Structure formats: C-alpha cells, structure tokens
Amino acid sequence: MHIVIIAALAFVAGMLLHRYLMQSRAKATEVPEPASSYEASVTAASFDSMVLQTSRETPVLVDFYATWCPPCQYLGPVLAETAKHYEGRFLLAKVDVDAEPALSERYKIKSMPTVMLFRDGNVVAQFVGARQAHSVRFFLAQNGVMPPEQPPASQGLT
C-alpha cells in the first residue's frame, strides 16, 4: 500500500516538474515586445533595412543578447529606458543571438551582451558586458548621441 502511495506521489511530482520545465522553456523562447517606439526586435531578414539603412539617418544601437544571459537581462531594461529617455535620437535594435546565429557570426559576437553603435551603415563603436545607465549615456555622448535638452530647473518663482 505504501509503495503505491509513494509511486503516485512520484508520478505527480514528475508531472508537475515537467509542466514547470515546459513553461520555463516557453518563457525563455518568447521574443520580448519592444518597450517603446524607439526599440525594435531585428532578425536576419530585417537587419539590413532596420539597422544599416536606418543608421544612414539616425544612429542605431544594436543589442546582441541571449534570453538565458543574466548580464543581458540586466542591460536590456537599461538600454530600453535610455532609448525612451533619448526620444528617438537613436533606435535600439535587439538581436537574439540564439534565434539569429547568422547575425552573430556576421558580426563575430563572442560574448553577450555585445552592443554596437551603427552610423551610415557601419559599426562606429561597441562595448561588451552589462553597464549601468550612466555608463551607457557616457558611451552615447562619446559617440555624438546626445539626450534631448532638459528644461531649466524652476527657481521656485511663481
């Protein structure tokens, strides 16, 4: 009798574990929706038009990331928030290296995250690894991408 109960519990535990693993795998392979209109998910098919062509008019910051990569998970929201703050002064293009191995090979991506800045169809600067927001803003400023002007602080006059 005890063996039957133990076997039933093991079966239920196995089923629950299987369901959990399947849900985790599905979440890991979901393509995240762009956080703003200044961000786009890019594939090998859309890369030339979305990145190379767009970079002739507007700088494009390309984030080569992996869904399973903790530094990528940290940097992704930092880049998205920075893109929102810069209000279109650059486009943030996101490339999932696991889904787009041809792009990873084309740009010789060895570590994630790798972030490349494109202008006029060419890579003009890059960095590898997670960075805090101030460091991303400094990287952009070094490469001529400036945030919108902020209105002067109120002097308390009414």
Short mmCIF file of N, CA and C in Angstrom, two decimals:
data_model
loop_
_atom_site.label_atom_id
_atom_site.label_comp_id
_atom_site.label_asym_id
_atom_site.label_seq_id
_atom_site.Cartn_x
_atom_site.Cartn_y
_atom_site.Cartn_z
N MET A 1 0.82 -1.19 0.00
CA MET A 1 0.00 0.00 0.00
C MET A 1 0.87 1.26 0.00
N HIS A 2 1.91 1.27 0.84
CA HIS A 2 2.79 2.44 0.91
C HIS A 2 3.55 2.65 -0.40
N ILE A 3 3.90 1.56 -1.04
CA ILE A 3 4.61 1.66 -2.31
C ILE A 3 3.73 2.31 -3.37
N VAL A 4 2.44 2.00 -3.36
CA VAL A 4 1.50 2.59 -4.32
C VAL A 4 1.39 4.09 -4.08
N ILE A 5 1.31 4.50 -2.83
CA ILE A 5 1.21 5.93 -2.50
C ILE A 5 2.49 6.65 -2.91
N ILE A 6 3.63 6.06 -2.61
CA ILE A 6 4.92 6.67 -2.98
C ILE A 6 5.03 6.78 -4.49
N ALA A 7 4.63 5.75 -5.21
CA ALA A 7 4.68 5.78 -6.67
C ALA A 7 3.75 6.86 -7.22
N ALA A 8 2.57 7.00 -6.64
CA ALA A 8 1.62 8.02 -7.09
C ALA A 8 2.18 9.41 -6.84
N LEU A 9 2.78 9.61 -5.67
CA LEU A 9 3.38 10.92 -5.35
C LEU A 9 4.54 11.22 -6.29
N ALA A 10 5.36 10.23 -6.59
CA ALA A 10 6.47 10.43 -7.52
C ALA A 10 5.96 10.78 -8.91
N PHE A 11 4.88 10.12 -9.33
CA PHE A 11 4.29 10.41 -10.63
C PHE A 11 3.78 11.85 -10.69
N VAL A 12 3.05 12.27 -9.66
CA VAL A 12 2.51 13.64 -9.60
C VAL A 12 3.66 14.65 -9.58
N ALA A 13 4.69 14.38 -8.78
CA ALA A 13 5.84 15.29 -8.72
C ALA A 13 6.51 15.38 -10.08
N GLY A 14 6.65 14.25 -10.76
CA GLY A 14 7.24 14.26 -12.10
C GLY A 14 6.42 15.06 -13.09
N MET A 15 5.10 14.93 -13.02
CA MET A 15 4.23 15.70 -13.92
C MET A 15 4.33 17.20 -13.64
N LEU A 16 4.35 17.56 -12.36
CA LEU A 16 4.48 18.98 -12.01
C LEU A 16 5.82 19.55 -12.47
N LEU A 17 6.89 18.78 -12.29
CA LEU A 17 8.21 19.22 -12.74
C LEU A 17 8.23 19.38 -14.26
N HIS A 18 7.65 18.42 -14.96
CA HIS A 18 7.59 18.50 -16.43
C HIS A 18 6.83 19.76 -16.86
N ARG A 19 5.69 20.04 -16.24
CA ARG A 19 4.90 21.23 -16.60
C ARG A 19 5.69 22.51 -16.31
N TYR A 20 6.37 22.56 -15.17
CA TYR A 20 7.18 23.72 -14.82
C TYR A 20 8.29 23.94 -15.85
N LEU A 21 8.98 22.86 -16.21
CA LEU A 21 10.07 22.98 -17.19
C LEU A 21 9.55 23.43 -18.55
N MET A 22 8.41 22.94 -18.97
CA MET A 22 7.84 23.34 -20.26
C MET A 22 7.45 24.81 -20.25
N GLN A 23 6.86 25.28 -19.13
CA GLN A 23 6.50 26.69 -19.02
C GLN A 23 7.75 27.57 -19.01
N SER A 24 8.79 27.14 -18.30
CA SER A 24 10.04 27.91 -18.26
C SER A 24 10.67 27.99 -19.63
N ARG A 25 10.67 26.88 -20.37
CA ARG A 25 11.25 26.87 -21.71
C ARG A 25 10.46 27.79 -22.64
N ALA A 26 9.13 27.79 -22.52
CA ALA A 26 8.30 28.65 -23.36
C ALA A 26 8.58 30.11 -23.06
N LYS A 27 8.73 30.47 -21.79
CA LYS A 27 9.02 31.86 -21.43
C LYS A 27 10.39 32.28 -21.94
N ALA A 28 11.36 31.37 -21.88
CA ALA A 28 12.73 31.70 -22.31
C ALA A 28 12.81 31.94 -23.81
N THR A 29 11.91 31.33 -24.58
CA THR A 29 11.97 31.49 -26.03
C THR A 29 11.04 32.57 -26.55
N GLU A 30 10.25 33.18 -25.67
CA GLU A 30 9.37 34.26 -26.12
C GLU A 30 10.21 35.46 -26.53
N VAL A 31 9.83 36.10 -27.62
CA VAL A 31 10.50 37.32 -28.05
C VAL A 31 9.84 38.47 -27.30
N PRO A 32 10.61 39.25 -26.53
CA PRO A 32 10.00 40.33 -25.78
C PRO A 32 9.46 41.41 -26.71
N GLU A 33 8.33 41.97 -26.31
CA GLU A 33 7.76 43.07 -27.07
C GLU A 33 8.62 44.31 -26.86
N PRO A 34 8.77 45.13 -27.89
CA PRO A 34 9.53 46.37 -27.71
C PRO A 34 8.90 47.23 -26.61
N ALA A 35 9.74 47.82 -25.78
CA ALA A 35 9.26 48.63 -24.66
C ALA A 35 8.77 50.00 -25.12
N SER A 36 9.19 50.46 -26.28
CA SER A 36 8.79 51.77 -26.77
C SER A 36 8.91 51.80 -28.29
N SER A 37 8.48 52.91 -28.86
CA SER A 37 8.58 53.06 -30.32
C SER A 37 10.03 53.31 -30.75
N TYR A 38 10.93 53.46 -29.81
CA TYR A 38 12.34 53.68 -30.11
C TYR A 38 13.14 52.38 -30.09
N GLU A 39 12.42 51.26 -30.01
CA GLU A 39 13.06 49.95 -29.87
C GLU A 39 12.42 48.98 -30.86
N ALA A 40 13.24 48.09 -31.43
CA ALA A 40 12.72 47.10 -32.38
C ALA A 40 13.49 45.80 -32.24
N SER A 41 12.77 44.68 -32.35
CA SER A 41 13.41 43.37 -32.45
C SER A 41 13.80 43.17 -33.91
N VAL A 42 15.01 42.71 -34.14
CA VAL A 42 15.54 42.61 -35.50
C VAL A 42 15.92 41.16 -35.80
N THR A 43 15.64 40.73 -37.01
CA THR A 43 16.01 39.40 -37.48
C THR A 43 17.02 39.54 -38.60
N ALA A 44 17.55 38.42 -39.05
CA ALA A 44 18.49 38.45 -40.18
C ALA A 44 17.81 39.03 -41.41
N ALA A 45 16.52 38.73 -41.58
CA ALA A 45 15.79 39.23 -42.75
C ALA A 45 15.57 40.74 -42.70
N SER A 46 15.43 41.30 -41.50
CA SER A 46 15.14 42.74 -41.39
C SER A 46 16.36 43.58 -41.02
N PHE A 47 17.50 42.95 -40.76
CA PHE A 47 18.67 43.67 -40.25
C PHE A 47 19.14 44.77 -41.20
N ASP A 48 19.30 44.44 -42.47
CA ASP A 48 19.84 45.44 -43.41
C ASP A 48 18.95 46.68 -43.49
N SER A 49 17.63 46.48 -43.55
CA SER A 49 16.74 47.64 -43.65
C SER A 49 16.59 48.35 -42.30
N MET A 50 16.43 47.58 -41.22
CA MET A 50 16.19 48.20 -39.91
C MET A 50 17.45 48.83 -39.32
N VAL A 51 18.60 48.23 -39.55
CA VAL A 51 19.83 48.74 -38.93
C VAL A 51 20.66 49.53 -39.93
N LEU A 52 21.09 48.89 -40.99
CA LEU A 52 22.02 49.54 -41.91
C LEU A 52 21.39 50.74 -42.60
N GLN A 53 20.19 50.59 -43.12
CA GLN A 53 19.53 51.72 -43.80
C GLN A 53 19.13 52.81 -42.81
N THR A 54 18.53 52.43 -41.68
CA THR A 54 18.12 53.42 -40.69
C THR A 54 19.31 54.21 -40.17
N SER A 55 20.47 53.54 -40.04
CA SER A 55 21.64 54.22 -39.48
C SER A 55 22.18 55.31 -40.40
N ARG A 56 21.70 55.38 -41.61
CA ARG A 56 22.10 56.47 -42.51
C ARG A 56 21.40 57.78 -42.13
N GLU A 57 20.29 57.67 -41.40
CA GLU A 57 19.53 58.84 -40.95
C GLU A 57 19.66 59.07 -39.44
N THR A 58 19.63 57.97 -38.69
CA THR A 58 19.61 58.01 -37.23
C THR A 58 20.57 56.95 -36.70
N PRO A 59 21.34 57.26 -35.67
CA PRO A 59 22.20 56.22 -35.10
C PRO A 59 21.36 55.02 -34.62
N VAL A 60 21.90 53.83 -34.77
CA VAL A 60 21.22 52.62 -34.31
C VAL A 60 22.13 51.89 -33.33
N LEU A 61 21.61 51.65 -32.14
CA LEU A 61 22.33 50.91 -31.11
C LEU A 61 21.80 49.48 -31.13
N VAL A 62 22.66 48.53 -31.48
CA VAL A 62 22.23 47.13 -31.60
C VAL A 62 22.69 46.36 -30.37
N ASP A 63 21.73 45.75 -29.70
CA ASP A 63 21.98 44.92 -28.52
C ASP A 63 21.91 43.46 -28.93
N PHE A 64 23.07 42.79 -29.00
CA PHE A 64 23.13 41.35 -29.26
C PHE A 64 23.04 40.67 -27.90
N TYR A 65 21.94 39.97 -27.64
CA TYR A 65 21.67 39.41 -26.32
C TYR A 65 21.22 37.95 -26.42
N ALA A 66 21.15 37.29 -25.27
CA ALA A 66 20.58 35.95 -25.17
C ALA A 66 19.59 35.96 -24.01
N THR A 67 18.48 35.26 -24.18
CA THR A 67 17.44 35.26 -23.14
C THR A 67 17.91 34.63 -21.84
N TRP A 68 18.87 33.72 -21.90
CA TRP A 68 19.35 33.00 -20.73
C TRP A 68 20.51 33.70 -20.03
N CYS A 69 20.94 34.83 -20.54
CA CYS A 69 22.15 35.52 -20.08
C CYS A 69 21.82 36.57 -19.00
N PRO A 70 22.23 36.36 -17.72
CA PRO A 70 21.92 37.34 -16.67
C PRO A 70 22.42 38.76 -16.96
N PRO A 71 23.65 38.97 -17.45
CA PRO A 71 24.05 40.35 -17.76
C PRO A 71 23.15 40.98 -18.84
N CYS A 72 22.68 40.16 -19.78
CA CYS A 72 21.76 40.66 -20.82
C CYS A 72 20.43 41.06 -20.20
N GLN A 73 19.97 40.26 -19.24
CA GLN A 73 18.70 40.56 -18.57
C GLN A 73 18.80 41.85 -17.77
N TYR A 74 19.98 42.16 -17.26
CA TYR A 74 20.19 43.43 -16.56
C TYR A 74 20.26 44.59 -17.56
N LEU A 75 21.04 44.42 -18.63
CA LEU A 75 21.29 45.52 -19.56
C LEU A 75 20.07 45.86 -20.41
N GLY A 76 19.27 44.88 -20.77
CA GLY A 76 18.12 45.12 -21.64
C GLY A 76 17.23 46.26 -21.17
N PRO A 77 16.74 46.24 -19.93
CA PRO A 77 15.91 47.34 -19.44
C PRO A 77 16.66 48.67 -19.35
N VAL A 78 17.96 48.62 -19.06
CA VAL A 78 18.76 49.86 -19.01
C VAL A 78 18.78 50.50 -20.40
N LEU A 79 19.00 49.70 -21.43
CA LEU A 79 19.02 50.23 -22.80
C LEU A 79 17.64 50.73 -23.22
N ALA A 80 16.60 49.98 -22.87
CA ALA A 80 15.23 50.38 -23.24
C ALA A 80 14.86 51.71 -22.59
N GLU A 81 15.19 51.86 -21.32
CA GLU A 81 14.89 53.11 -20.61
C GLU A 81 15.70 54.27 -21.20
N THR A 82 16.95 54.01 -21.55
CA THR A 82 17.79 55.04 -22.16
C THR A 82 17.22 55.46 -23.51
N ALA A 83 16.79 54.50 -24.32
CA ALA A 83 16.19 54.81 -25.62
C ALA A 83 14.95 55.68 -25.45
N LYS A 84 14.15 55.34 -24.45
CA LYS A 84 12.94 56.14 -24.19
C LYS A 84 13.32 57.57 -23.79
N HIS A 85 14.31 57.68 -22.93
CA HIS A 85 14.76 59.00 -22.45
C HIS A 85 15.32 59.85 -23.60
N TYR A 86 15.98 59.23 -24.56
CA TYR A 86 16.60 59.96 -25.67
C TYR A 86 15.60 60.33 -26.77
N GLU A 87 14.38 59.86 -26.64
CA GLU A 87 13.26 60.28 -27.50
C GLU A 87 13.58 60.25 -29.00
N GLY A 88 14.14 59.14 -29.46
CA GLY A 88 14.36 58.99 -30.89
C GLY A 88 15.68 59.49 -31.42
N ARG A 89 16.57 59.90 -30.54
CA ARG A 89 17.88 60.32 -31.03
C ARG A 89 18.72 59.13 -31.48
N PHE A 90 18.27 57.93 -31.12
CA PHE A 90 18.82 56.69 -31.67
C PHE A 90 17.73 55.63 -31.61
N LEU A 91 17.88 54.62 -32.46
CA LEU A 91 16.99 53.46 -32.44
C LEU A 91 17.71 52.34 -31.72
N LEU A 92 17.01 51.67 -30.81
CA LEU A 92 17.55 50.49 -30.14
C LEU A 92 17.05 49.26 -30.89
N ALA A 93 17.98 48.51 -31.48
CA ALA A 93 17.64 47.28 -32.20
C ALA A 93 18.14 46.10 -31.37
N LYS A 94 17.27 45.13 -31.14
CA LYS A 94 17.62 43.98 -30.31
C LYS A 94 17.71 42.73 -31.17
N VAL A 95 18.84 42.01 -31.03
CA VAL A 95 19.07 40.78 -31.79
C VAL A 95 19.29 39.64 -30.80
N ASP A 96 18.41 38.65 -30.83
CA ASP A 96 18.55 37.44 -30.01
C ASP A 96 19.56 36.53 -30.71
N VAL A 97 20.73 36.37 -30.12
CA VAL A 97 21.81 35.63 -30.78
C VAL A 97 21.47 34.15 -31.00
N ASP A 98 20.64 33.58 -30.15
CA ASP A 98 20.26 32.18 -30.33
C ASP A 98 19.29 32.02 -31.50
N ALA A 99 18.42 32.99 -31.68
CA ALA A 99 17.45 32.94 -32.78
C ALA A 99 18.06 33.39 -34.10
N GLU A 100 19.15 34.16 -34.04
CA GLU A 100 19.77 34.73 -35.25
C GLU A 100 21.27 34.41 -35.30
N PRO A 101 21.64 33.13 -35.41
CA PRO A 101 23.07 32.79 -35.42
C PRO A 101 23.84 33.39 -36.60
N ALA A 102 23.16 33.61 -37.72
CA ALA A 102 23.86 34.20 -38.88
C ALA A 102 24.34 35.62 -38.57
N LEU A 103 23.52 36.39 -37.85
CA LEU A 103 23.94 37.75 -37.47
C LEU A 103 25.07 37.70 -36.45
N SER A 104 24.99 36.75 -35.53
CA SER A 104 26.07 36.60 -34.54
C SER A 104 27.39 36.30 -35.24
N GLU A 105 27.33 35.45 -36.24
CA GLU A 105 28.54 35.10 -36.99
C GLU A 105 29.01 36.29 -37.84
N ARG A 106 28.08 36.95 -38.49
CA ARG A 106 28.41 38.09 -39.35
C ARG A 106 29.17 39.18 -38.59
N TYR A 107 28.74 39.43 -37.34
CA TYR A 107 29.37 40.49 -36.54
C TYR A 107 30.33 39.93 -35.48
N LYS A 108 30.66 38.64 -35.60
CA LYS A 108 31.66 38.00 -34.75
C LYS A 108 31.38 38.18 -33.26
N ILE A 109 30.13 37.92 -32.88
CA ILE A 109 29.72 38.04 -31.48
C ILE A 109 30.27 36.85 -30.71
N LYS A 110 31.10 37.12 -29.72
CA LYS A 110 31.70 36.06 -28.90
C LYS A 110 31.16 36.06 -27.48
N SER A 111 30.72 37.22 -26.99
CA SER A 111 30.21 37.35 -25.62
C SER A 111 28.93 38.17 -25.66
N MET A 112 28.07 37.91 -24.68
CA MET A 112 26.85 38.67 -24.57
C MET A 112 26.79 39.33 -23.19
N PRO A 113 26.19 40.49 -23.12
CA PRO A 113 25.70 41.26 -24.26
C PRO A 113 26.84 41.98 -24.98
N THR A 114 26.69 42.11 -26.28
CA THR A 114 27.56 42.95 -27.10
C THR A 114 26.67 44.04 -27.68
N VAL A 115 27.08 45.28 -27.53
CA VAL A 115 26.31 46.42 -28.02
C VAL A 115 27.15 47.16 -29.04
N MET A 116 26.57 47.36 -30.23
CA MET A 116 27.27 48.06 -31.32
C MET A 116 26.47 49.29 -31.74
N LEU A 117 27.17 50.38 -31.98
CA LEU A 117 26.55 51.60 -32.48
C LEU A 117 26.84 51.71 -33.97
N PHE A 118 25.78 51.82 -34.77
CA PHE A 118 25.91 51.93 -36.23
C PHE A 118 25.57 53.35 -36.66
N ARG A 119 26.39 53.86 -37.58
CA ARG A 119 26.13 55.13 -38.29
C ARG A 119 26.51 54.90 -39.74
N ASP A 120 25.71 55.43 -40.63
CA ASP A 120 25.99 55.32 -42.07
C ASP A 120 26.29 53.88 -42.50
N GLY A 121 25.58 52.93 -41.90
CA GLY A 121 25.72 51.53 -42.28
C GLY A 121 26.94 50.82 -41.73
N ASN A 122 27.69 51.48 -40.85
CA ASN A 122 28.92 50.88 -40.31
C ASN A 122 28.92 50.89 -38.78
N VAL A 123 29.64 49.93 -38.20
CA VAL A 123 29.85 49.93 -36.75
C VAL A 123 30.88 51.01 -36.44
N VAL A 124 30.51 51.96 -35.56
CA VAL A 124 31.44 53.03 -35.20
C VAL A 124 31.98 52.87 -33.78
N ALA A 125 31.28 52.10 -32.94
CA ALA A 125 31.74 51.88 -31.57
C ALA A 125 31.00 50.67 -31.01
N GLN A 126 31.59 50.08 -29.99
CA GLN A 126 30.92 48.94 -29.35
C GLN A 126 31.42 48.76 -27.94
N PHE A 127 30.63 48.04 -27.14
CA PHE A 127 31.08 47.59 -25.82
C PHE A 127 30.49 46.22 -25.55
N VAL A 128 31.14 45.50 -24.65
CA VAL A 128 30.73 44.15 -24.28
C VAL A 128 30.49 44.13 -22.78
N GLY A 129 29.39 43.51 -22.36
CA GLY A 129 29.08 43.37 -20.94
C GLY A 129 28.02 44.36 -20.49
N ALA A 130 27.47 44.07 -19.32
CA ALA A 130 26.43 44.92 -18.75
C ALA A 130 27.05 46.23 -18.27
N ARG A 131 26.27 47.28 -18.37
CA ARG A 131 26.69 48.60 -17.89
C ARG A 131 25.51 49.27 -17.19
N GLN A 132 25.83 50.17 -16.30
CA GLN A 132 24.79 50.97 -15.66
C GLN A 132 24.38 52.08 -16.62
N ALA A 133 23.24 52.70 -16.33
CA ALA A 133 22.67 53.71 -17.22
C ALA A 133 23.64 54.86 -17.48
N HIS A 134 24.32 55.35 -16.44
CA HIS A 134 25.23 56.49 -16.65
C HIS A 134 26.37 56.12 -17.59
N SER A 135 26.81 54.88 -17.55
CA SER A 135 27.88 54.43 -18.44
C SER A 135 27.40 54.32 -19.89
N VAL A 136 26.15 53.89 -20.07
CA VAL A 136 25.57 53.83 -21.42
C VAL A 136 25.43 55.25 -21.97
N ARG A 137 24.95 56.19 -21.13
CA ARG A 137 24.82 57.58 -21.58
C ARG A 137 26.18 58.17 -21.95
N PHE A 138 27.22 57.85 -21.18
CA PHE A 138 28.57 58.33 -21.48
C PHE A 138 29.05 57.76 -22.81
N PHE A 139 28.83 56.46 -23.04
CA PHE A 139 29.18 55.81 -24.31
C PHE A 139 28.50 56.53 -25.47
N LEU A 140 27.21 56.82 -25.32
CA LEU A 140 26.48 57.51 -26.39
C LEU A 140 27.04 58.91 -26.62
N ALA A 141 27.30 59.65 -25.54
CA ALA A 141 27.83 61.01 -25.66
C ALA A 141 29.20 61.01 -26.34
N GLN A 142 30.04 60.03 -25.99
CA GLN A 142 31.36 59.92 -26.63
C GLN A 142 31.24 59.76 -28.14
N ASN A 143 30.11 59.21 -28.56
CA ASN A 143 29.91 58.93 -29.97
C ASN A 143 28.88 59.86 -30.61
N GLY A 144 28.68 61.02 -29.98
CA GLY A 144 27.88 62.07 -30.58
C GLY A 144 26.37 61.91 -30.49
N VAL A 145 25.89 61.02 -29.64
CA VAL A 145 24.45 60.85 -29.46
C VAL A 145 24.09 61.50 -28.13
N MET A 146 23.38 62.62 -28.21
CA MET A 146 23.08 63.41 -27.02
C MET A 146 21.60 63.31 -26.67
N PRO A 147 21.28 63.38 -25.38
CA PRO A 147 19.87 63.34 -24.97
C PRO A 147 19.19 64.65 -25.32
N PRO A 148 17.86 64.66 -25.28
CA PRO A 148 17.16 65.92 -25.53
C PRO A 148 17.50 66.93 -24.44
N GLU A 149 17.42 68.18 -24.80
CA GLU A 149 17.70 69.23 -23.82
C GLU A 149 16.63 69.22 -22.75
N GLN A 150 17.07 69.35 -21.51
CA GLN A 150 16.13 69.39 -20.40
C GLN A 150 15.77 70.84 -20.11
N PRO A 151 14.51 71.11 -19.79
CA PRO A 151 14.16 72.49 -19.44
C PRO A 151 14.89 72.90 -18.17
N PRO A 152 15.23 74.19 -18.04
CA PRO A 152 15.94 74.64 -16.84
C PRO A 152 15.09 74.37 -15.59
N ALA A 153 15.77 74.07 -14.50
CA ALA A 153 15.07 73.81 -13.24
C ALA A 153 14.39 75.08 -12.76
N SER A 154 13.24 74.90 -12.17
CA SER A 154 12.48 76.03 -11.65
C SER A 154 13.25 76.67 -10.49
N GLN A 155 13.20 77.97 -10.43
CA GLN A 155 13.89 78.70 -9.37
C GLN A 155 12.96 78.93 -8.18
N GLY A 156 11.80 78.28 -8.20
CA GLY A 156 10.86 78.48 -7.11
C GLY A 156 10.02 79.73 -7.29
N LEU A 157 10.11 80.37 -8.46
CA LEU A 157 9.33 81.58 -8.72
C LEU A 157 7.97 81.19 -9.26
N THR A 158 6.94 81.87 -8.79
CA THR A 158 5.59 81.60 -9.31
C THR A 158 4.91 82.85 -9.75
#
